[in-house]
mmCIF file of C-alpha atoms in Angstrom:
data_model
loop_
_atom_site.group_PDB
_atom_site.id
_atom_site.type_symbol
_atom_site.label_atom_id
_atom_site.label_comp_id
_atom_site.label_asym_id
_atom_site.label_seq_id
_atom_site.Cartn_x
_atom_site.Cartn_y
_atom_site.Cartn_z
ATOM 1 C CA MET H 15 98.630 2.958 -72.042
ATOM 2 C CA PRO H 16 95.990 0.168 -72.052
ATOM 3 C CA ILE H 17 92.963 0.630 -69.828
ATOM 4 C CA GLY H 18 93.169 -2.960 -68.583
ATOM 5 C CA PRO H 19 93.902 -6.503 -69.748
ATOM 6 C CA GLY H 20 91.535 -7.583 -72.492
ATOM 7 C CA LEU H 21 89.940 -4.103 -72.710
ATOM 8 C CA PRO H 22 90.950 -2.302 -75.931
ATOM 9 C CA ALA H 23 92.835 0.882 -75.150
ATOM 10 C CA ASN H 24 92.089 2.496 -78.478
ATOM 11 C CA GLY H 25 88.366 3.060 -78.232
ATOM 12 C CA ALA H 26 87.217 -0.323 -79.544
ATOM 13 C CA GLN H 27 83.577 -0.858 -78.695
ATOM 14 C CA THR H 28 82.285 -3.993 -77.003
ATOM 15 C CA GLY H 29 79.436 -6.216 -78.116
ATOM 16 C CA ASP H 30 77.215 -4.480 -75.559
ATOM 17 C CA ASP H 31 77.855 -1.168 -77.381
ATOM 18 C CA ARG H 32 76.625 -2.715 -80.654
ATOM 19 C CA GLY H 33 79.378 -0.925 -82.570
ATOM 20 C CA PRO H 34 82.281 -2.102 -84.731
ATOM 21 C CA ALA H 35 85.592 -2.885 -83.003
ATOM 22 C CA GLN H 36 88.667 -0.783 -83.893
ATOM 23 C CA ALA H 37 92.181 -2.219 -84.127
ATOM 24 C CA PRO H 38 92.701 -4.070 -80.835
ATOM 25 C CA LYS H 39 96.343 -5.038 -80.258
ATOM 26 C CA ALA H 40 97.152 -8.771 -79.959
ATOM 27 C CA PHE H 41 100.533 -10.339 -79.124
ATOM 28 C CA ILE H 42 101.056 -13.912 -80.397
ATOM 29 C CA SER H 43 102.907 -16.221 -78.004
ATOM 30 C CA TYR H 44 103.975 -19.557 -79.482
ATOM 31 C CA ALA H 45 106.774 -22.132 -79.532
ATOM 32 C CA HIS H 46 108.932 -22.749 -82.597
ATOM 33 C CA ASP H 47 108.046 -26.448 -82.871
ATOM 34 C CA SER H 48 108.862 -26.616 -86.590
ATOM 35 C CA GLU H 49 109.102 -24.476 -89.706
ATOM 36 C CA ASP H 50 105.610 -25.674 -90.737
ATOM 37 C CA HIS H 51 104.231 -24.549 -87.381
ATOM 38 C CA LYS H 52 105.913 -21.140 -87.702
ATOM 39 C CA ASP H 53 104.406 -20.784 -91.187
ATOM 40 C CA ALA H 54 100.938 -21.630 -89.858
ATOM 41 C CA VAL H 55 101.284 -19.006 -87.106
ATOM 42 C CA LEU H 56 102.420 -16.473 -89.719
ATOM 43 C CA THR H 57 99.333 -17.231 -91.822
ATOM 44 C CA LEU H 58 97.109 -16.710 -88.776
ATOM 45 C CA ALA H 59 98.802 -13.362 -88.077
ATOM 46 C CA GLU H 60 98.322 -12.242 -91.678
ATOM 47 C CA LEU H 61 94.612 -13.185 -91.656
ATOM 48 C CA LEU H 62 93.996 -11.271 -88.429
ATOM 49 C CA THR H 63 95.969 -8.222 -89.587
ATOM 50 C CA ARG H 64 93.891 -8.024 -92.765
ATOM 51 C CA LYS H 65 90.810 -8.023 -90.517
ATOM 52 C CA GLY H 66 91.930 -4.974 -88.542
ATOM 53 C CA ILE H 67 93.816 -6.618 -85.670
ATOM 54 C CA ASP H 68 97.119 -4.939 -84.703
ATOM 55 C CA VAL H 69 99.121 -8.178 -84.431
ATOM 56 C CA ILE H 70 102.550 -8.306 -82.746
ATOM 57 C CA LEU H 71 104.585 -11.269 -84.060
ATOM 58 C CA ASP H 72 108.274 -12.019 -83.557
ATOM 59 C CA GLN H 73 108.659 -12.851 -87.255
ATOM 60 C CA TRP H 74 107.782 -9.214 -88.052
ATOM 61 C CA ALA H 75 110.085 -7.605 -85.498
ATOM 62 C CA ASP H 76 112.673 -5.037 -86.666
ATOM 63 C CA PRO H 77 115.904 -6.760 -87.745
ATOM 64 C CA VAL H 78 118.074 -5.185 -85.050
ATOM 65 C CA ARG H 79 119.776 -6.836 -82.077
ATOM 66 C CA LYS H 80 117.415 -6.837 -79.106
ATOM 67 C CA ASP H 81 116.690 -8.388 -75.713
ATOM 68 C CA TRP H 82 113.881 -10.723 -76.758
ATOM 69 C CA GLY H 83 112.750 -11.267 -73.184
ATOM 70 C CA SER H 84 112.214 -7.538 -72.628
ATOM 71 C CA TRP H 85 110.625 -7.223 -76.067
ATOM 72 C CA ALA H 86 108.059 -9.941 -75.289
ATOM 73 C CA LEU H 87 107.417 -8.650 -71.758
ATOM 74 C CA GLY H 88 106.555 -5.192 -73.030
ATOM 75 C CA HIS H 89 104.124 -6.482 -75.632
ATOM 76 C CA ILE H 90 102.481 -9.007 -73.276
ATOM 77 C CA MET H 91 101.788 -6.269 -70.718
ATOM 78 C CA ASN H 92 100.712 -3.567 -73.185
ATOM 79 C CA SER H 93 98.614 -5.575 -75.646
ATOM 80 C CA ASP H 94 94.854 -5.872 -75.352
ATOM 81 C CA PHE H 95 95.037 -9.646 -75.907
ATOM 82 C CA VAL H 96 97.655 -12.404 -75.887
ATOM 83 C CA ILE H 97 96.950 -15.154 -78.415
ATOM 84 C CA ILE H 98 98.550 -18.388 -77.179
ATOM 85 C CA VAL H 99 99.012 -20.929 -79.968
ATOM 86 C CA ALA H 100 98.722 -24.492 -78.715
ATOM 87 C CA SER H 101 101.421 -26.975 -79.714
ATOM 88 C CA LEU H 102 103.248 -29.921 -78.194
ATOM 89 C CA ASP H 103 106.313 -27.839 -77.269
ATOM 90 C CA TYR H 104 104.204 -25.007 -75.804
ATOM 91 C CA GLN H 105 102.216 -27.495 -73.722
ATOM 92 C CA ARG H 106 105.442 -29.046 -72.398
ATOM 93 C CA VAL H 107 106.799 -25.616 -71.509
ATOM 94 C CA GLY H 108 103.562 -24.548 -69.832
ATOM 95 C CA ASP H 109 103.267 -27.780 -67.837
ATOM 96 C CA GLY H 110 106.947 -27.768 -66.790
ATOM 97 C CA LEU H 111 107.796 -30.917 -68.759
ATOM 98 C CA ILE H 112 110.793 -29.557 -70.672
ATOM 99 C CA ALA H 113 114.395 -28.816 -69.714
ATOM 100 C CA THR H 114 115.063 -25.230 -68.648
ATOM 101 C CA THR H 115 117.615 -24.870 -71.449
ATOM 102 C CA ASN H 116 115.069 -25.690 -74.184
ATOM 103 C CA ASN H 117 112.643 -23.204 -75.770
ATOM 104 C CA PRO H 118 113.973 -20.237 -73.751
ATOM 105 C CA GLY H 119 111.738 -17.735 -75.538
ATOM 106 C CA ALA H 120 108.533 -19.631 -74.835
ATOM 107 C CA GLN H 121 109.658 -20.284 -71.245
ATOM 108 C CA SER H 122 110.234 -16.583 -70.527
ATOM 109 C CA GLU H 123 106.821 -15.689 -71.978
ATOM 110 C CA VAL H 124 105.010 -18.445 -70.049
ATOM 111 C CA VAL H 125 106.575 -17.278 -66.761
ATOM 112 C CA VAL H 126 105.157 -13.762 -67.250
ATOM 113 C CA ILE H 127 101.762 -14.997 -68.446
ATOM 114 C CA ARG H 128 101.335 -17.452 -65.560
ATOM 115 C CA ASP H 129 102.392 -14.814 -63.010
ATOM 116 C CA GLN H 130 99.937 -12.201 -64.316
ATOM 117 C CA LEU H 131 97.118 -14.765 -64.424
ATOM 118 C CA HIS H 132 97.788 -15.571 -60.755
ATOM 119 C CA HIS H 133 97.866 -11.840 -59.887
ATOM 120 C CA ASP H 134 94.535 -10.933 -61.555
ATOM 121 C CA ARG H 135 92.724 -14.028 -62.796
ATOM 122 C CA PRO H 136 89.441 -12.406 -63.998
ATOM 123 C CA ALA H 137 91.185 -9.775 -66.126
ATOM 124 C CA TRP H 138 93.846 -12.070 -67.566
ATOM 125 C CA THR H 139 91.365 -14.865 -68.224
ATOM 126 C CA ARG H 140 89.675 -12.426 -70.628
ATOM 127 C CA LYS H 141 92.996 -11.327 -72.100
ATOM 128 C CA LEU H 142 94.550 -14.771 -72.759
ATOM 129 C CA LEU H 143 93.094 -16.494 -75.832
ATOM 130 C CA PRO H 144 94.266 -20.107 -76.390
ATOM 131 C CA VAL H 145 94.105 -20.991 -80.105
ATOM 132 C CA VAL H 146 94.259 -24.486 -81.649
ATOM 133 C CA LEU H 147 95.434 -24.482 -85.273
ATOM 134 C CA PRO H 148 94.644 -27.198 -87.857
ATOM 135 C CA GLY H 149 96.536 -30.402 -87.071
ATOM 136 C CA HIS H 150 96.586 -29.712 -83.307
ATOM 137 C CA ASN H 151 94.185 -30.440 -80.445
ATOM 138 C CA ILE H 152 93.090 -28.930 -77.126
ATOM 139 C CA GLY H 153 95.318 -31.381 -75.262
ATOM 140 C CA GLU H 154 98.245 -29.199 -76.399
ATOM 141 C CA ILE H 155 96.938 -26.225 -74.364
ATOM 142 C CA PRO H 156 98.877 -25.951 -71.062
ATOM 143 C CA LEU H 157 96.822 -26.944 -68.017
ATOM 144 C CA PHE H 158 97.177 -23.547 -66.320
ATOM 145 C CA LEU H 159 95.071 -22.089 -69.176
ATOM 146 C CA GLN H 160 92.154 -24.452 -68.336
ATOM 147 C CA PRO H 161 91.785 -26.196 -71.701
ATOM 148 C CA PHE H 162 88.649 -28.067 -70.615
ATOM 149 C CA SER H 163 86.834 -25.539 -68.405
ATOM 150 C CA ALA H 164 87.503 -22.183 -70.115
ATOM 151 C CA ASP H 165 87.053 -20.916 -73.659
ATOM 152 C CA HIS H 166 89.494 -21.832 -76.395
ATOM 153 C CA TYR H 167 89.375 -21.226 -80.141
ATOM 154 C CA VAL H 168 89.687 -24.201 -82.506
ATOM 155 C CA ILE H 169 90.546 -23.029 -86.018
ATOM 156 C CA SER H 170 89.610 -25.835 -88.406
ATOM 157 C CA GLU H 171 91.053 -24.027 -91.416
ATOM 158 C CA LEU H 172 93.273 -20.970 -91.883
ATOM 159 C CA THR H 173 90.692 -18.915 -93.741
ATOM 160 C CA ASP H 174 88.421 -15.987 -92.966
ATOM 161 C CA VAL H 175 85.689 -18.483 -92.071
ATOM 162 C CA GLY H 176 88.036 -20.474 -89.843
ATOM 163 C CA ILE H 177 89.040 -17.474 -87.698
ATOM 164 C CA ASP H 178 85.505 -16.088 -87.317
ATOM 165 C CA ASP H 179 85.011 -17.030 -83.619
ATOM 166 C CA LEU H 180 88.454 -15.694 -82.652
ATOM 167 C CA LEU H 181 87.894 -12.475 -84.609
ATOM 168 C CA ARG H 182 84.549 -11.888 -82.881
ATOM 169 C CA THR H 183 86.227 -12.191 -79.480
ATOM 170 C CA LEU H 184 89.074 -9.868 -80.445
ATOM 171 C CA THR H 185 86.661 -7.221 -81.750
ATOM 172 C CA ARG H 186 83.894 -7.764 -79.192
ATOM 173 C CA GLN H 187 81.293 -8.468 -81.881
ATOM 174 C CA PRO H 188 78.982 -11.312 -80.793
ATOM 175 C CA ARG H 189 77.409 -13.643 -83.325
ATOM 176 C CA ARG H 190 74.003 -12.920 -81.816
ATOM 177 C CA VAL H 191 72.819 -9.931 -79.794
ATOM 178 C CA ARG H 192 70.119 -9.750 -77.160
ATOM 179 C CA PRO H 193 67.030 -7.715 -78.132
ATOM 180 C CA PRO H 194 65.949 -4.707 -76.036
ATOM 181 C CA LEU H 195 64.213 -5.621 -72.797
ATOM 182 C CA GLY H 196 60.467 -5.205 -73.094
ATOM 183 C CA ALA H 197 57.842 -4.462 -70.476
ATOM 184 C CA VAL H 198 56.402 -7.319 -68.440
ATOM 185 C CA PRO H 199 52.797 -7.876 -69.604
ATOM 186 C CA ASN H 200 49.870 -8.217 -67.233
ATOM 187 C CA LEU H 201 48.620 -11.766 -67.726
ATOM 188 C CA PRO H 202 45.491 -12.566 -65.726
ATOM 189 C CA PRO H 203 44.981 -16.238 -64.882
ATOM 190 C CA LEU H 204 42.545 -18.302 -66.903
ATOM 191 C CA PRO H 205 39.953 -20.461 -65.188
ATOM 192 C CA SER H 206 40.869 -24.124 -65.025
ATOM 193 C CA THR H 207 38.800 -26.576 -67.034
ATOM 194 C CA LEU H 208 40.276 -29.623 -65.287
ATOM 195 C CA PRO H 209 39.867 -30.979 -61.776
ATOM 196 C CA PRO H 210 43.059 -30.875 -59.661
ATOM 197 C CA SER H 211 43.600 -34.595 -60.083
ATOM 198 C CA ALA H 212 43.805 -34.215 -63.873
ATOM 199 C CA PHE H 213 46.846 -31.926 -63.973
ATOM 200 C CA ALA H 214 49.346 -34.780 -63.686
ATOM 201 C CA ARG H 215 47.729 -36.479 -66.683
ATOM 202 C CA ALA H 216 47.783 -33.234 -68.669
ATOM 203 C CA ALA H 217 51.588 -32.857 -68.431
ATOM 204 C CA GLU H 218 53.390 -32.886 -71.790
ATOM 205 C CA PRO H 219 54.875 -36.352 -72.370
ATOM 206 C CA PRO H 220 58.576 -36.527 -73.207
ATOM 207 C CA VAL H 221 59.514 -36.998 -76.848
ATOM 208 C CA PRO H 222 60.223 -40.722 -77.337
ATOM 209 C CA SER H 223 63.595 -41.916 -78.561
ATOM 210 C CA PRO H 224 63.783 -42.200 -82.361
ATOM 211 C CA HIS H 225 62.170 -45.336 -83.755
ATOM 212 C CA TRP H 226 63.132 -46.120 -87.344
ATOM 213 C CA SER H 227 60.605 -48.018 -89.469
ATOM 214 C CA VAL H 228 61.414 -49.529 -92.857
ATOM 215 C CA LEU H 229 59.427 -48.360 -95.874
ATOM 216 C CA PRO H 230 58.161 -50.829 -98.504
ATOM 217 C CA GLN H 231 60.481 -49.127 -100.984
ATOM 218 C CA PRO H 232 62.822 -46.105 -100.946
ATOM 219 C CA ILE H 233 61.307 -42.735 -101.762
ATOM 220 C CA ALA H 234 62.781 -40.256 -104.223
ATOM 221 C CA VAL H 235 65.345 -37.701 -103.048
ATOM 222 C CA THR H 236 66.458 -34.570 -104.909
ATOM 223 C CA TRP H 237 70.210 -34.512 -104.228
ATOM 224 C CA ARG H 238 72.431 -31.434 -104.200
ATOM 225 C CA ALA H 239 73.866 -32.033 -107.692
ATOM 226 C CA THR H 240 70.365 -31.984 -109.153
ATOM 227 C CA LEU H 241 69.354 -28.938 -107.116
ATOM 228 C CA LEU H 242 72.326 -26.847 -108.206
ATOM 229 C CA GLY H 243 72.512 -27.982 -111.808
ATOM 230 C CA ASP H 244 75.380 -27.846 -114.307
ATOM 231 C CA ARG H 245 76.382 -24.301 -113.329
ATOM 232 C CA TRP H 246 77.905 -25.714 -110.159
ATOM 233 C CA GLY H 247 79.630 -28.668 -111.774
ATOM 234 C CA ALA H 248 83.116 -27.226 -111.168
ATOM 235 C CA GLN H 249 82.506 -27.126 -107.437
ATOM 236 C CA ARG H 250 84.661 -30.003 -106.218
ATOM 237 C CA ALA H 251 84.874 -29.559 -102.446
ATOM 238 C CA ALA H 252 83.737 -32.765 -100.722
ATOM 239 C CA MET H 253 80.302 -32.029 -99.243
ATOM 240 C CA VAL H 254 78.254 -33.852 -96.629
ATOM 241 C CA GLU H 255 74.626 -33.251 -97.516
ATOM 242 C CA LEU H 256 71.512 -33.874 -95.408
ATOM 243 C CA HIS H 257 67.992 -34.229 -96.781
ATOM 244 C CA ILE H 258 64.695 -34.473 -94.874
ATOM 245 C CA VAL H 259 62.071 -35.893 -97.240
ATOM 246 C CA PRO H 260 58.385 -35.866 -96.206
ATOM 247 C CA ASP H 261 56.571 -39.198 -96.154
ATOM 248 C CA GLY H 262 53.253 -37.946 -97.471
ATOM 249 C CA GLY H 263 51.707 -34.527 -97.051
ATOM 250 C CA ASP H 264 50.755 -31.760 -99.472
ATOM 251 C CA PRO H 265 53.092 -29.616 -101.582
ATOM 252 C CA LEU H 266 54.062 -26.235 -100.160
ATOM 253 C CA PRO H 267 52.072 -23.304 -101.591
ATOM 254 C CA ALA H 268 54.143 -21.095 -103.889
ATOM 255 C CA GLY H 269 53.587 -18.072 -101.628
ATOM 256 C CA ARG H 270 54.914 -19.954 -98.614
ATOM 257 C CA LEU H 271 57.971 -21.006 -100.621
ATOM 258 C CA ARG H 272 58.679 -17.371 -101.573
ATOM 259 C CA ARG H 273 58.468 -16.264 -97.927
ATOM 260 C CA VAL H 274 60.879 -19.004 -96.878
ATOM 261 C CA ALA H 275 63.342 -17.881 -99.564
ATOM 262 C CA THR H 276 63.790 -14.496 -97.844
ATOM 263 C CA THR H 277 64.886 -16.173 -94.578
ATOM 264 C CA LEU H 278 67.423 -18.733 -95.823
ATOM 265 C CA ALA H 279 70.538 -16.511 -95.796
ATOM 266 C CA SER H 280 69.928 -15.113 -92.288
ATOM 267 C CA LEU H 281 68.993 -18.550 -90.945
ATOM 268 C CA GLY H 282 72.185 -20.031 -92.418
ATOM 269 C CA ARG H 283 74.303 -17.267 -90.854
ATOM 270 C CA GLY H 284 72.579 -17.692 -87.508
ATOM 271 C CA HIS H 285 73.560 -21.373 -87.449
ATOM 272 C CA GLY H 286 77.104 -20.804 -88.701
ATOM 273 C CA LEU H 287 76.465 -22.404 -92.099
ATOM 274 C CA PHE H 288 77.362 -19.075 -93.729
ATOM 275 C CA ALA H 289 79.930 -16.647 -92.301
ATOM 276 C CA ASP H 290 79.043 -12.964 -92.142
ATOM 277 C CA THR H 291 81.737 -12.341 -94.766
ATOM 278 C CA ASP H 292 80.379 -14.969 -97.176
ATOM 279 C CA GLY H 293 78.575 -13.933 -100.309
ATOM 280 C CA VAL H 294 75.290 -15.868 -100.415
ATOM 281 C CA THR H 295 73.690 -16.582 -103.780
ATOM 282 C CA PRO H 296 69.884 -17.036 -103.726
ATOM 283 C CA ARG H 297 68.124 -19.013 -106.450
ATOM 284 C CA SER H 298 64.473 -19.898 -106.844
ATOM 285 C CA ASP H 299 62.076 -21.339 -109.369
ATOM 286 C CA GLN H 300 58.698 -23.041 -109.274
ATOM 287 C CA THR H 301 60.133 -26.164 -107.620
ATOM 288 C CA ALA H 302 62.685 -24.972 -105.042
ATOM 289 C CA VAL H 303 64.405 -22.095 -103.248
ATOM 290 C CA VAL H 304 68.157 -22.366 -102.598
ATOM 291 C CA ALA H 305 70.800 -20.245 -100.851
ATOM 292 C CA THR H 306 74.489 -21.119 -101.319
ATOM 293 C CA THR H 307 77.829 -19.475 -100.660
ATOM 294 C CA ASP H 308 79.966 -18.332 -103.540
ATOM 295 C CA GLY H 309 83.165 -20.163 -104.427
ATOM 296 C CA LEU H 310 84.335 -23.720 -103.906
ATOM 297 C CA ALA H 311 83.247 -24.056 -100.253
ATOM 298 C CA GLY H 312 79.628 -24.106 -101.380
ATOM 299 C CA SER H 313 77.673 -24.504 -98.120
ATOM 300 C CA GLY H 314 73.952 -24.262 -98.757
ATOM 301 C CA VAL H 315 70.342 -24.745 -97.680
ATOM 302 C CA ALA H 316 67.275 -25.457 -99.794
ATOM 303 C CA VAL H 317 63.526 -26.001 -99.534
ATOM 304 C CA LEU H 318 61.589 -27.786 -102.278
ATOM 305 C CA ARG H 319 57.904 -27.344 -103.052
ATOM 306 C CA SER H 320 57.561 -31.079 -102.429
ATOM 307 C CA GLY H 321 58.325 -30.337 -98.760
ATOM 308 C CA GLN H 322 61.881 -31.719 -98.866
ATOM 309 C CA CYS H 323 64.373 -29.554 -96.986
ATOM 310 C CA SER H 324 68.127 -29.911 -97.431
ATOM 311 C CA ALA H 325 71.415 -28.480 -96.207
ATOM 312 C CA TRP H 326 75.072 -29.193 -96.949
ATOM 313 C CA LEU H 327 78.563 -28.074 -95.970
ATOM 314 C CA PRO H 328 82.144 -29.142 -96.757
ATOM 315 C CA LEU H 329 84.107 -31.787 -94.896
ATOM 316 C CA PRO H 330 87.344 -30.554 -93.245
ATOM 317 C CA LYS H 331 90.023 -29.827 -95.840
ATOM 318 C CA ALA H 332 93.303 -31.662 -95.334
ATOM 319 C CA LYS H 333 96.660 -31.231 -97.058
ATOM 320 C CA ILE H 334 95.547 -34.179 -99.180
ATOM 321 C CA GLY H 335 91.823 -34.356 -99.898
ATOM 322 C CA TYR H 336 89.166 -34.205 -97.194
ATOM 323 C CA VAL H 337 88.993 -36.039 -93.880
ATOM 324 C CA LEU H 338 85.920 -37.969 -92.690
ATOM 325 C CA ASP H 339 86.030 -37.982 -88.870
ATOM 326 C CA ALA H 340 83.082 -39.833 -87.251
ATOM 327 C CA ASN H 341 82.667 -37.414 -84.334
ATOM 328 C CA ASP H 342 83.158 -34.327 -86.493
ATOM 329 C CA ALA H 343 80.701 -35.581 -89.132
ATOM 330 C CA ALA H 344 78.050 -36.370 -86.493
ATOM 331 C CA GLY H 345 78.461 -32.857 -85.093
ATOM 332 C CA ARG H 346 78.086 -31.304 -88.544
ATOM 333 C CA VAL H 347 74.925 -33.330 -89.254
ATOM 334 C CA THR H 348 73.484 -32.378 -85.837
ATOM 335 C CA GLY H 349 74.008 -28.708 -86.720
ATOM 336 C CA LEU H 350 72.313 -29.163 -90.093
ATOM 337 C CA LEU H 351 69.329 -30.876 -88.420
ATOM 338 C CA ALA H 352 68.993 -27.981 -85.978
ATOM 339 C CA LEU H 353 69.029 -25.512 -88.889
ATOM 340 C CA LEU H 354 66.363 -27.402 -90.861
ATOM 341 C CA ALA H 355 64.169 -27.696 -87.751
ATOM 342 C CA GLU H 356 63.896 -23.880 -87.673
ATOM 343 C CA LEU H 357 62.591 -23.552 -91.226
ATOM 344 C CA ASP H 358 59.132 -21.993 -91.249
ATOM 345 C CA ILE H 359 57.430 -24.789 -93.171
ATOM 346 C CA PRO H 360 54.872 -27.416 -92.149
ATOM 347 C CA HIS H 361 56.041 -31.003 -91.746
ATOM 348 C CA PRO H 362 53.973 -34.193 -91.978
ATOM 349 C CA PRO H 363 53.979 -36.566 -88.983
ATOM 350 C CA TYR H 364 56.626 -38.775 -90.624
ATOM 351 C CA VAL H 365 59.796 -37.841 -92.513
ATOM 352 C CA VAL H 366 62.645 -39.772 -94.129
ATOM 353 C CA PRO H 367 66.164 -38.458 -93.330
ATOM 354 C CA THR H 368 69.151 -39.355 -95.497
ATOM 355 C CA ILE H 369 72.704 -38.140 -96.030
ATOM 356 C CA GLY H 370 75.491 -38.473 -98.570
ATOM 357 C CA ILE H 371 78.941 -37.266 -99.607
ATOM 358 C CA GLU H 372 79.789 -35.924 -103.059
ATOM 359 C CA PRO H 373 82.394 -35.934 -104.491
ATOM 360 C CA ALA H 374 83.940 -38.724 -102.432
ATOM 361 C CA THR H 375 86.986 -39.679 -104.492
ATOM 362 C CA LEU H 376 89.411 -37.645 -102.346
ATOM 363 C CA VAL H 377 87.767 -38.398 -98.984
ATOM 364 C CA TRP H 378 89.623 -40.547 -96.441
ATOM 365 C CA GLU H 379 88.608 -41.687 -92.971
ATOM 366 C CA GLY H 380 90.691 -40.293 -90.141
ATOM 367 C CA SER H 381 90.843 -37.740 -87.358
ATOM 368 C CA ILE H 382 90.586 -33.949 -87.468
ATOM 369 C CA GLY H 383 94.043 -33.928 -85.934
ATOM 370 C CA ASP H 384 95.443 -35.688 -89.032
ATOM 371 C CA THR H 385 94.659 -32.939 -91.559
ATOM 372 C CA ASN H 386 98.357 -32.063 -92.002
ATOM 373 C CA ARG H 387 99.330 -35.580 -93.080
ATOM 374 C CA THR H 388 101.287 -35.634 -96.321
ATOM 375 C CA SER H 389 100.308 -39.190 -97.262
ATOM 376 C CA VAL H 390 96.993 -41.025 -96.992
ATOM 377 C CA GLN H 391 95.719 -44.398 -98.175
ATOM 378 C CA THR H 392 92.776 -44.447 -100.564
ATOM 379 C CA SER H 393 91.200 -47.295 -102.500
ATOM 380 C CA PRO H 394 91.233 -47.666 -106.296
ATOM 381 C CA HIS H 395 87.545 -48.655 -105.909
ATOM 382 C CA GLN H 396 86.605 -45.430 -104.139
ATOM 383 C CA ARG H 397 83.190 -44.131 -105.170
ATOM 384 C CA ASP H 398 82.674 -40.713 -106.671
ATOM 385 C CA ARG H 399 79.645 -40.233 -104.420
ATOM 386 C CA ILE H 400 77.942 -41.918 -101.472
ATOM 387 C CA ARG H 401 74.189 -41.680 -100.983
ATOM 388 C CA LEU H 402 72.188 -43.511 -98.333
ATOM 389 C CA PRO H 403 68.848 -44.812 -99.608
ATOM 390 C CA ALA H 404 65.786 -43.008 -98.243
ATOM 391 C CA ASP H 405 64.095 -46.173 -97.028
ATOM 392 C CA GLU H 406 63.443 -45.634 -93.291
ATOM 393 C CA ARG H 407 61.176 -43.091 -91.678
ATOM 394 C CA LEU H 408 60.907 -41.332 -88.302
ATOM 395 C CA ARG H 409 58.369 -39.147 -86.628
ATOM 396 C CA TRP H 410 59.210 -35.476 -87.181
ATOM 397 C CA ASP H 411 58.988 -34.732 -83.456
ATOM 398 C CA GLU H 412 61.580 -37.472 -82.846
ATOM 399 C CA VAL H 413 63.983 -35.732 -85.250
ATOM 400 C CA VAL H 414 63.460 -32.364 -83.543
ATOM 401 C CA GLY H 415 63.629 -33.844 -80.032
ATOM 402 C CA HIS H 416 66.755 -35.960 -80.570
ATOM 403 C CA PRO H 417 68.838 -34.402 -83.386
ATOM 404 C CA ASP H 418 72.109 -35.718 -81.940
ATOM 405 C CA VAL H 419 70.809 -39.312 -81.828
ATOM 406 C CA VAL H 420 69.481 -39.104 -85.385
ATOM 407 C CA ALA H 421 72.744 -37.533 -86.604
ATOM 408 C CA GLU H 422 74.841 -40.248 -84.947
ATOM 409 C CA GLU H 423 72.741 -43.010 -86.546
ATOM 410 C CA LEU H 424 72.975 -41.470 -90.007
ATOM 411 C CA THR H 425 76.747 -40.975 -89.625
ATOM 412 C CA ILE H 426 77.297 -44.587 -88.575
ATOM 413 C CA ARG H 427 75.386 -45.811 -91.637
ATOM 414 C CA LEU H 428 77.320 -43.424 -93.876
ATOM 415 C CA LEU H 429 80.656 -44.716 -92.542
ATOM 416 C CA GLU H 430 79.587 -48.343 -93.096
ATOM 417 C CA VAL H 431 78.787 -47.620 -96.740
ATOM 418 C CA PHE H 432 82.024 -45.631 -97.126
ATOM 419 C CA ARG H 433 84.130 -48.475 -95.712
ATOM 420 C CA ASN H 434 82.375 -51.264 -97.604
ATOM 421 C CA GLY H 435 82.485 -49.334 -100.867
ATOM 422 C CA ASN H 436 86.241 -48.805 -100.575
ATOM 423 C CA ARG H 437 87.318 -52.389 -99.957
#
């Protein structure tokens, strides 16, 4: 008997207990929109089961005649979680926009779920986990599940990396944990060295909006292909790569570079560049330190002795090639900027940011929701790689203070080059 909705009945420990979760039970509620959708749900169930989740799925039910309504009711009430897979048919059922004779299975499940949510909203809000699979969007989550004001789980790809956020919720294992609470120190006041009227002038000024200034000529950039060398030549996932090149300044001391090398893997995991399950390969020499994931995904971060810092990650994989979505790309670049800002290295007052995509031959511009398309239009003149010239500089504090603005500007320029190069 479960000890309560969303609370594992089998001794699974929560994130507050700092222990590993143990086989929580999860029932998957979904509509049979299409055979492709059923296959995608089956793949999700298989991934979760291999990660220790006791998944209940209708496709795995015993092949005997049964009352499906009673079968679903029992599992909804007795599971620790109910995973609700968003789709157009499920949204129509949940919002009452479909005939009562259509999708009877989904309708019977939604009636129970809505009723229990009304009966005990706090407990069932924790228990109900809306999931958005590749090719779908949060607009396909029924309104009674609060798609815009409560948590939902967007799975960009049906892989171990793609289900990481959902798996952490199911097993109560947070990505980051709070350190132990320390004692409050006794901090005596210091005498003021300013008259009262000077305090307003001493306030920290806000970081100004980024101001780009053109350099007399572009400066050299060490791109990912050069950093990784021939050993990584078979790696063909389309990568968006970001490089922050110093405009002046001294080389990093070798000792500082070695200390940075020991932090790259944990820093990448902390920012979601590497999943906890990823193998991370470190590499260092006299010119650079690099940490990359194994396999074709190939996310990575690097620091060069010249002071250049770089990071890269794959574009979303589609059924055909890789999709370049303006909003998604800007978000990815913002995340990479935030990661690089935490590197423990000195930066000169001015830096030169640049981005690129390589390889670009199978990249097409579209929306994240279009990843399941079976036909796309590409140009015979498509470039194998796109690299923005490093010919405009910013103040480093402007990059740190406005990473989203800088990322949006770089993404817009990247899209202009992508479009013009493919005409």
